[in-house]
Coordinates of N, CA and C in Angstrom, one line a residue:
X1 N 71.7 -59.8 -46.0 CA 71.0 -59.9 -47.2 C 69.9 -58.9 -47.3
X2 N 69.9 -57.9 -48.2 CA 68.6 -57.2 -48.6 C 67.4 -58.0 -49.0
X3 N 66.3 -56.5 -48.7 CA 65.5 -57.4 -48.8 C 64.4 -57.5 -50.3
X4 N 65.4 -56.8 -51.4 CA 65.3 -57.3 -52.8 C 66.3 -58.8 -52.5
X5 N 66.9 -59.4 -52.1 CA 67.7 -60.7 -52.6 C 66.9 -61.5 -51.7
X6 N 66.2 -60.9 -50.6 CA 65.3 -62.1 -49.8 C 64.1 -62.5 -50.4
X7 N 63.3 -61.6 -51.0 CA 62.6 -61.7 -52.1 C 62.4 -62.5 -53.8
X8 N 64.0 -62.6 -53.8 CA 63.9 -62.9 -55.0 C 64.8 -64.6 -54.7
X9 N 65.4 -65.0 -53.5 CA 65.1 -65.6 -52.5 C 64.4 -66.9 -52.6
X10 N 63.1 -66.2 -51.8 CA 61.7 -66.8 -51.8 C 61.0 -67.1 -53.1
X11 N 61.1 -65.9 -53.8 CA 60.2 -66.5 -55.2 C 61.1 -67.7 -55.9
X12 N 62.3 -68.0 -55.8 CA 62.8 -68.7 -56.4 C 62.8 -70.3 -55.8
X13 N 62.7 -69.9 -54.5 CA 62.2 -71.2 -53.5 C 60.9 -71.7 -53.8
X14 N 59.9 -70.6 -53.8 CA 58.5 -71.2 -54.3 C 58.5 -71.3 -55.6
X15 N 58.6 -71.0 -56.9 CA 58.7 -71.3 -57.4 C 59.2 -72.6 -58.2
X16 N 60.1 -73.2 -57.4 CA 60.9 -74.8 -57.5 C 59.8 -75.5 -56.9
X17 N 59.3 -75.1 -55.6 CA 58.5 -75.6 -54.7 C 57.0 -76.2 -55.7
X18 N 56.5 -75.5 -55.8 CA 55.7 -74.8 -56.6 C 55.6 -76.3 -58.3
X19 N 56.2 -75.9 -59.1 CA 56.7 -76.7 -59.9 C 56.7 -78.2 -59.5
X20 N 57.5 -78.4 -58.6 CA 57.7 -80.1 -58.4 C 57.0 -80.5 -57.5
X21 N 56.0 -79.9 -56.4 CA 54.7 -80.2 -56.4 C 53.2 -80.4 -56.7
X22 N 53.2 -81.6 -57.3 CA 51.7 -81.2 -58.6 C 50.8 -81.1 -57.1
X23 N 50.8 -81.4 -56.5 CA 49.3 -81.3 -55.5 C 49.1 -79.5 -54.8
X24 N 50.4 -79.5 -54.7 CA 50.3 -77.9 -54.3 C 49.8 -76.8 -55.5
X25 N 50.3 -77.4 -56.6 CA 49.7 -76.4 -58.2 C 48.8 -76.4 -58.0
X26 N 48.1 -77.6 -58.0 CA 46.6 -77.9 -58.2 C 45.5 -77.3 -57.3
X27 N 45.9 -78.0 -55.8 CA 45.5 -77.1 -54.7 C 45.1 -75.5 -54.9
X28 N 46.2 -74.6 -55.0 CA 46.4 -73.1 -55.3 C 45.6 -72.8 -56.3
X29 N 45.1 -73.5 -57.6 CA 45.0 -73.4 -59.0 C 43.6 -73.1 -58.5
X30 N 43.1 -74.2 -57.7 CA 41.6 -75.1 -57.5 C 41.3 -73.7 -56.2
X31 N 41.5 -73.2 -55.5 CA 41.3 -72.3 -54.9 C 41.0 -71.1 -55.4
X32 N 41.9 -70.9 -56.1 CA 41.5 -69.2 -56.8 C 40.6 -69.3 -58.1
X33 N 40.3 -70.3 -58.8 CA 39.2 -71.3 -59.6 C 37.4 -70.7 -58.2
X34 N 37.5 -71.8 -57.3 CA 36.7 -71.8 -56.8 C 36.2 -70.3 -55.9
X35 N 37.6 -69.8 -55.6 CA 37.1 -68.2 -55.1 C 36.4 -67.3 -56.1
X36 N 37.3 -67.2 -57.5 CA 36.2 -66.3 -58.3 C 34.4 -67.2 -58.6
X37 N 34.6 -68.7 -58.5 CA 33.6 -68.6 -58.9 C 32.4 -68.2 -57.7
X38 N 33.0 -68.8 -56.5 CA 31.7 -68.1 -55.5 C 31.6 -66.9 -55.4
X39 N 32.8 -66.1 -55.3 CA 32.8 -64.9 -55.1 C 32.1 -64.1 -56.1
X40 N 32.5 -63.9 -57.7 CA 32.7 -63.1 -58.6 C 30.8 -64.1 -58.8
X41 N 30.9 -65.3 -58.9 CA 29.4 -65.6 -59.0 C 28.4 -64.5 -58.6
X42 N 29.1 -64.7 -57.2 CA 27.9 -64.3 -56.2 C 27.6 -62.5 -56.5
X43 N 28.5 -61.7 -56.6 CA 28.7 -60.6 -56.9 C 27.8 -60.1 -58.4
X44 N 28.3 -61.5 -59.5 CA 27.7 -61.0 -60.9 C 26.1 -61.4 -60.4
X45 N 25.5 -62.2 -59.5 CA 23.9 -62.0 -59.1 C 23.3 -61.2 -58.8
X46 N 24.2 -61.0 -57.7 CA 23.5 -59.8 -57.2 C 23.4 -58.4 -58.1
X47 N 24.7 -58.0 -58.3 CA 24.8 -57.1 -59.7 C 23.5 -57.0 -60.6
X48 N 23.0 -58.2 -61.4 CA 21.9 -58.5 -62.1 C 20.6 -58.1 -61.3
X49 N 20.6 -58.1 -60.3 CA 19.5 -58.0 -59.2 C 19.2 -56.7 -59.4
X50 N 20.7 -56.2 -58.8 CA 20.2 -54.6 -58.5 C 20.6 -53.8 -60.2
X51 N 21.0 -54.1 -61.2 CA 20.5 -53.7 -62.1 C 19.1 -54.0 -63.0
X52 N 18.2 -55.2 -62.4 CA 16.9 -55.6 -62.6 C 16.3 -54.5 -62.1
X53 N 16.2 -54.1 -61.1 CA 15.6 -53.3 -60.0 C 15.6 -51.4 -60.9
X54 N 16.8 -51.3 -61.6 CA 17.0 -49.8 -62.2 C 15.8 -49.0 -62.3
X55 N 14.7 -49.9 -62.8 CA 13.6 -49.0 -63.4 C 12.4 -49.4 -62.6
X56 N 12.9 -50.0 -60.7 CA 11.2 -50.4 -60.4 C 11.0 -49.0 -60.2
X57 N 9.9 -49.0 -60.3 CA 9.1 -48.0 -59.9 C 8.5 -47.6 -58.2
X58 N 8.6 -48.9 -57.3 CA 8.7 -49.4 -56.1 C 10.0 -49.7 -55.3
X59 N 9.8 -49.1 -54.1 CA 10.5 -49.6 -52.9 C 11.0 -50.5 -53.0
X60 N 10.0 -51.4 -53.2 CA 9.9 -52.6 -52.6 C 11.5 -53.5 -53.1
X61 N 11.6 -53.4 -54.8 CA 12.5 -53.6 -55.0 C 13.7 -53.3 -54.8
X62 N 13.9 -52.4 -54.9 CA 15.2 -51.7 -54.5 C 15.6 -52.2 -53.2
X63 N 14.5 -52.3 -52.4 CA 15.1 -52.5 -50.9 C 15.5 -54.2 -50.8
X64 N 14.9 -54.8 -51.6 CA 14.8 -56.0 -51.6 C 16.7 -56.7 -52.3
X65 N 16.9 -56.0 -53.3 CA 18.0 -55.7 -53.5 C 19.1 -55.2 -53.1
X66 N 19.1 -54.3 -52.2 CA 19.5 -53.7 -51.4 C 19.9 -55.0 -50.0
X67 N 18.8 -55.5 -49.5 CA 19.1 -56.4 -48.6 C 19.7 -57.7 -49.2
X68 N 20.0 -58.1 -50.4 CA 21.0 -58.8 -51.2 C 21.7 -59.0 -51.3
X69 N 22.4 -57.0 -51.6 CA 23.8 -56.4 -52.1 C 24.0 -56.6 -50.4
X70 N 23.5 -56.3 -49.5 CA 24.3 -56.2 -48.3 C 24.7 -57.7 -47.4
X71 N 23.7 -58.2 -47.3 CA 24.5 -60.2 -47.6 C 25.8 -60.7 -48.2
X72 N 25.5 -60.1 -49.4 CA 26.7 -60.9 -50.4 C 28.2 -60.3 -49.8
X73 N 28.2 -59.4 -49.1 CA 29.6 -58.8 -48.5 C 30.4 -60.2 -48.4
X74 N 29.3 -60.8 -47.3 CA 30.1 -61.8 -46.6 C 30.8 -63.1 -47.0
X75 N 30.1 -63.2 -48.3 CA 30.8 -64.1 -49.3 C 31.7 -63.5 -50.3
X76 N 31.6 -62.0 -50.7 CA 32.7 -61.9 -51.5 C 33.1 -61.4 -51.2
X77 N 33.7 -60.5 -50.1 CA 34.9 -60.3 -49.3 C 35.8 -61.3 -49.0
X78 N 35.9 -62.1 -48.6 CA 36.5 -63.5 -48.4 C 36.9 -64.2 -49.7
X79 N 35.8 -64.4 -50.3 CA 36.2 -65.1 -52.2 C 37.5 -63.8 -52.8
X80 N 37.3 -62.8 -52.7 CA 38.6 -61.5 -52.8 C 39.6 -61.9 -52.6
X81 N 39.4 -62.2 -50.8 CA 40.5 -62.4 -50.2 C 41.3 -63.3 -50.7
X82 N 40.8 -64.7 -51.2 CA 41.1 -66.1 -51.3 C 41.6 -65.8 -53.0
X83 N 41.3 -65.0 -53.6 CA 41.4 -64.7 -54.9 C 42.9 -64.2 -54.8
X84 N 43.3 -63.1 -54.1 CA 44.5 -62.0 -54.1 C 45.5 -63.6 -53.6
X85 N 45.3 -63.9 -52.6 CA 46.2 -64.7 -52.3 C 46.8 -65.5 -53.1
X86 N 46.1 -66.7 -53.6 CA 46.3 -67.9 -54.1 C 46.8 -67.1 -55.9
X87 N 46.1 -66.2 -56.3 CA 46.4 -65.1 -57.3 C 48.3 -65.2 -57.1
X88 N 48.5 -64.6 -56.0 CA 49.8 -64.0 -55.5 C 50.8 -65.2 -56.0
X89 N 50.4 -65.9 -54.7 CA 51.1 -67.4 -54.9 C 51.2 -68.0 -56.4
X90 N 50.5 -67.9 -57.5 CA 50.7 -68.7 -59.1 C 51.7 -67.5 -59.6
X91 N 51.7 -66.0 -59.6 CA 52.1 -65.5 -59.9 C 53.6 -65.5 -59.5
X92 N 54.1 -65.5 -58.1 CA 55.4 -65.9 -57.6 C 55.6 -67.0 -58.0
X93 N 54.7 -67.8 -58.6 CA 55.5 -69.1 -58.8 C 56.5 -68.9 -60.4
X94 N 55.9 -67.9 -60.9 CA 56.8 -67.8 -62.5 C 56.8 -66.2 -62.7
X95 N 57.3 -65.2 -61.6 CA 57.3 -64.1 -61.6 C 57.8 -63.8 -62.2
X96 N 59.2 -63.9 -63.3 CA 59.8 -63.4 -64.2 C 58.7 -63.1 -65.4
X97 N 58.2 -64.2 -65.4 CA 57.1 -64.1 -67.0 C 55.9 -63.0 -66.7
X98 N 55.6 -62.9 -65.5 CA 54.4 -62.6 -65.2 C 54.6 -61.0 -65.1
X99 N 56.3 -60.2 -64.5 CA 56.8 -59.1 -64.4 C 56.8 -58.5 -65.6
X100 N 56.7 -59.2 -66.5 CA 57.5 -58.7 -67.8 C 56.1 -58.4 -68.5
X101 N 54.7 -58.6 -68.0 CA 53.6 -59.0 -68.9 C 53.3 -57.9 -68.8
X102 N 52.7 -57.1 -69.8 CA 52.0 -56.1 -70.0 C 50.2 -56.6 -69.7
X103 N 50.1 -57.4 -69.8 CA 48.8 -58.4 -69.8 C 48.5 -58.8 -68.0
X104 N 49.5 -59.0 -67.4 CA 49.6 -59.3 -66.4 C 49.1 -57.6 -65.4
X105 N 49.9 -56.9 -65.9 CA 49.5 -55.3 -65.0 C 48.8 -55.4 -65.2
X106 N 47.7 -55.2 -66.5 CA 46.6 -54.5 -67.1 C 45.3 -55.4 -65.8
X107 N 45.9 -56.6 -66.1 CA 44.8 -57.5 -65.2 C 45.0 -57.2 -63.7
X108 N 45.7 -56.3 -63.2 CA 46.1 -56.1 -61.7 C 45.6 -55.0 -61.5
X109 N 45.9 -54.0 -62.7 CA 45.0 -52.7 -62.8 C 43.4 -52.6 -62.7
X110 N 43.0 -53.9 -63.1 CA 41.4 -54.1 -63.4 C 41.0 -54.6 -61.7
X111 N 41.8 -55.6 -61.0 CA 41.2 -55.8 -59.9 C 41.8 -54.8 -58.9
X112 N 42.8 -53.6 -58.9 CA 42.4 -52.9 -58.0 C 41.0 -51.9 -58.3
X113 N 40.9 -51.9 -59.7 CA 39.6 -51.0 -59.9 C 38.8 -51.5 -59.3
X114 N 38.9 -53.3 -59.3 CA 37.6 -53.8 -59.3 C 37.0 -53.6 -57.0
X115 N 38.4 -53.4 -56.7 CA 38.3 -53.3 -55.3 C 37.4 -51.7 -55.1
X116 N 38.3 -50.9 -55.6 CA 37.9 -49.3 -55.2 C 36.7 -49.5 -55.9
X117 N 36.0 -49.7 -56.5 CA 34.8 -49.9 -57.2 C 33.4 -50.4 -56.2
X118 N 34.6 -52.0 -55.5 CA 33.4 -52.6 -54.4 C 33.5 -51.2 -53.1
X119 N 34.3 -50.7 -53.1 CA 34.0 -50.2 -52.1 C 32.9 -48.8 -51.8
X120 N 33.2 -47.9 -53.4 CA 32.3 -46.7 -53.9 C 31.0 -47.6 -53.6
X121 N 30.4 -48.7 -54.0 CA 29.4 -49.2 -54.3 C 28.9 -50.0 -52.9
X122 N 29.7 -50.0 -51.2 CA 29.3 -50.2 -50.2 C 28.8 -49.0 -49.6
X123 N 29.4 -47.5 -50.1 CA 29.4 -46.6 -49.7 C 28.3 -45.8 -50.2
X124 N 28.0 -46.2 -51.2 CA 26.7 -45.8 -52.1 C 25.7 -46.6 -51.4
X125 N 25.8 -47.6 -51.3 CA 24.8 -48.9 -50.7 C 24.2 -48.1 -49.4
X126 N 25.2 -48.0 -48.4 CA 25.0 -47.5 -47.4 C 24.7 -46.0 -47.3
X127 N 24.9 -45.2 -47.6 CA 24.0 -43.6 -47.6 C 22.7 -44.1 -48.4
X128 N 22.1 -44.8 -49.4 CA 20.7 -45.0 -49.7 C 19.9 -45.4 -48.6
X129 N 20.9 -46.5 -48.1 CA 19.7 -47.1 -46.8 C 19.6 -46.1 -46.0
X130 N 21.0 -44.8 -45.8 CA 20.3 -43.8 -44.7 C 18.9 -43.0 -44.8
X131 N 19.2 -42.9 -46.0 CA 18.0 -41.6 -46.5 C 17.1 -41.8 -47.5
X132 N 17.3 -43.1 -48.3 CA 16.8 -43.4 -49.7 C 16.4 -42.0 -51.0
X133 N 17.8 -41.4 -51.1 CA 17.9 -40.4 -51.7 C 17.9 -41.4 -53.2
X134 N 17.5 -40.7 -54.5 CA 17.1 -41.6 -55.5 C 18.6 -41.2 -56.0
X135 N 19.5 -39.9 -55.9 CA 21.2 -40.3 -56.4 C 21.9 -41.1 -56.1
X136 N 21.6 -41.7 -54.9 CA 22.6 -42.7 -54.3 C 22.1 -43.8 -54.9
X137 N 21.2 -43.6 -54.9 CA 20.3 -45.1 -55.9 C 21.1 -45.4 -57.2
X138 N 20.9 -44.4 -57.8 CA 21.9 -44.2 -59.3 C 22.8 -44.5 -59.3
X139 N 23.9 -44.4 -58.0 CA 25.0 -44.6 -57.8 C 25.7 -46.2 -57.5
X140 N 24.6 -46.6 -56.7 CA 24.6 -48.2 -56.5 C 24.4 -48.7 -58.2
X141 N 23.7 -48.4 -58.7 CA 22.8 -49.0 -60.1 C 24.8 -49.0 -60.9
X142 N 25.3 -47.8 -60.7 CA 26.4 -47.8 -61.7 C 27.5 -48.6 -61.0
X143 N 27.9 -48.5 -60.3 CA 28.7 -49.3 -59.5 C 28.2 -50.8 -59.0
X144 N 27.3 -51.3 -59.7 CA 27.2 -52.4 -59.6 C 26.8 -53.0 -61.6
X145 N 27.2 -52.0 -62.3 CA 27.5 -52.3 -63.6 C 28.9 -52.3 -63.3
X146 N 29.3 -51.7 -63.1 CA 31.1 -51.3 -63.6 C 31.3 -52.8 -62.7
X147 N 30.9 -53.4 -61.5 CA 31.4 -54.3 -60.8 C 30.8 -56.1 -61.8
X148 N 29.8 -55.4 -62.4 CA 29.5 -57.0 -63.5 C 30.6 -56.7 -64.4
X149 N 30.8 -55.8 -65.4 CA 31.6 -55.7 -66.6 C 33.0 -55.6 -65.6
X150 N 33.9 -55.1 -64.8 CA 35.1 -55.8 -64.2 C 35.1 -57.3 -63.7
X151 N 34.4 -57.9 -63.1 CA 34.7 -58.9 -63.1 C 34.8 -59.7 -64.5
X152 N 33.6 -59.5 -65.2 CA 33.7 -60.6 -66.8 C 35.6 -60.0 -67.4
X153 N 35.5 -58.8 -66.9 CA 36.8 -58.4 -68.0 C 38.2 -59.1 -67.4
X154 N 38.2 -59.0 -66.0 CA 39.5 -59.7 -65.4 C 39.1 -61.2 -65.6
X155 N 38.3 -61.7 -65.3 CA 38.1 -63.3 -65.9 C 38.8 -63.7 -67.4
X156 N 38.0 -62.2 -68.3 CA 38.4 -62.5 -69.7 C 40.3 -62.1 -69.5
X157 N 40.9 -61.7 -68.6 CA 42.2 -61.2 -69.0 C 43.1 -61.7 -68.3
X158 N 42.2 -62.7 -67.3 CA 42.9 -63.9 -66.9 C 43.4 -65.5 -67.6
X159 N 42.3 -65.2 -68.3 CA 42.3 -66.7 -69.8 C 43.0 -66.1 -70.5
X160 N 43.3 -64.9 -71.0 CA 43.8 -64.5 -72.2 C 45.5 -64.4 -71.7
X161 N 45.7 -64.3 -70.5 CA 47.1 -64.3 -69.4 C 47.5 -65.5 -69.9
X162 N 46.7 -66.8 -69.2 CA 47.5 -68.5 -69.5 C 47.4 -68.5 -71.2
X163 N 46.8 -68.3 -71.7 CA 47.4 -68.3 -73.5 C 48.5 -68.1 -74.1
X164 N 48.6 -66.3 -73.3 CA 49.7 -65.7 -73.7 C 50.6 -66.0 -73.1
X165 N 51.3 -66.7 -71.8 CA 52.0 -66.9 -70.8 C 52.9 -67.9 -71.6

C-alpha cells in the first residue's frame, strides 16, 4: 500500500472515528477552543503592551514590555502547538470539504504567516535586548501589530470556515 492510500486510509478511519465519537469531537473542539484562547489571548496582551509602549519616551517601558514579550513564549508556543494539532485532527476529520476550501488554505496561509511572523518578532525582540538599537525597537512594535491583526484575522476565518463548511 502507498503511502497516498495509507493516508487516505487513516483519514477515513478518523474520520468515522471522529464522527461517532461525540466525546472525542468535543474533547479536540474544546482543546483547540481553549489553545487559541490562552495562547492567541496571551499574545493579543502582550501585543497591546508593546504597541502601548510605541511612543514611551522611556526605557523603562519598553523594557518592561520587553520582559512580557519574552514570558509569554512559554505560553504561546505550546497554545500553537496545541492549536496545529487538534486544528489538524478536525480537519482530517472532514478532509474532503476542507481540501476543496479555498477558505480553508487562505486560513493556513494566515497561520503560517502568523508563525514566520512570531518568529521575525523573537528575533527582533532579541537583537533590542542586545544593543537597544531604537530600529529593532520599530521592528518589535511592527511585528507585534501584524501578530494582533493575524491572530483576530485567522480567528475571523476560522468562524467564517464552520459557516461556510
Amino acid at each position: 500500500m502507498g503511502l497516498t492510500a495509507s493516508l487516505s486510509a487513516l483519514s477515513q478511519w478518523w474520520a468515522v472515528y471522529y464522527a461517532d465519537h461525540q466525546m472525542v469531537s468535543l474533547v479536540v473542539g474544546y482543546l483547540h477552543l481553549a489553545a487559541l484562547m490562552v495562547g492567541g489571548g496571551t499574545a493579543l496582551a502582550i501585543d497591546r503592551l508593546v504597541l502601548g509602549s510605541a511612543r514611551a519616551r522611556t526605557d523603562d517601558r519598553r523594557h518592561a514590555a520587553l520582559s512580557a514579550l519574552r514570558g509569554s513564549h512559554a505560553v504561546v508556543v505550546p497554545a500553537l502547538i496545541v492549536v496545529a494539532a487538534s486544528g489538524g485532527l478536525m480537519a482530517a476529520a472532514d478532509w474532503p470539504t476542507f481540501e476543496a476550501s479555498n477558505l480553508f488554505w487562505i486560513k493556513m496561509g494566515l497561520f503560517v504567516l502568523l508563525l514566520a511572523n512570531g518568529a521575525a518578532l523573537v528575533g527582533a525582540e532579541r537583537a533590542f535586548a542586545k544593543g537597544g538599537d531604537t530600529r529593532m525597537w520599530r521592528r518589535v512594535i511592527l511585528a507585534s501589530g501584524t501578530s494582533f491583526l493575524l491572530w483576530l484575522l485567522i480567528l475571523w476565518m476560522g468562524e467564517w470556515l464552520t459557516v461556510a463548511a
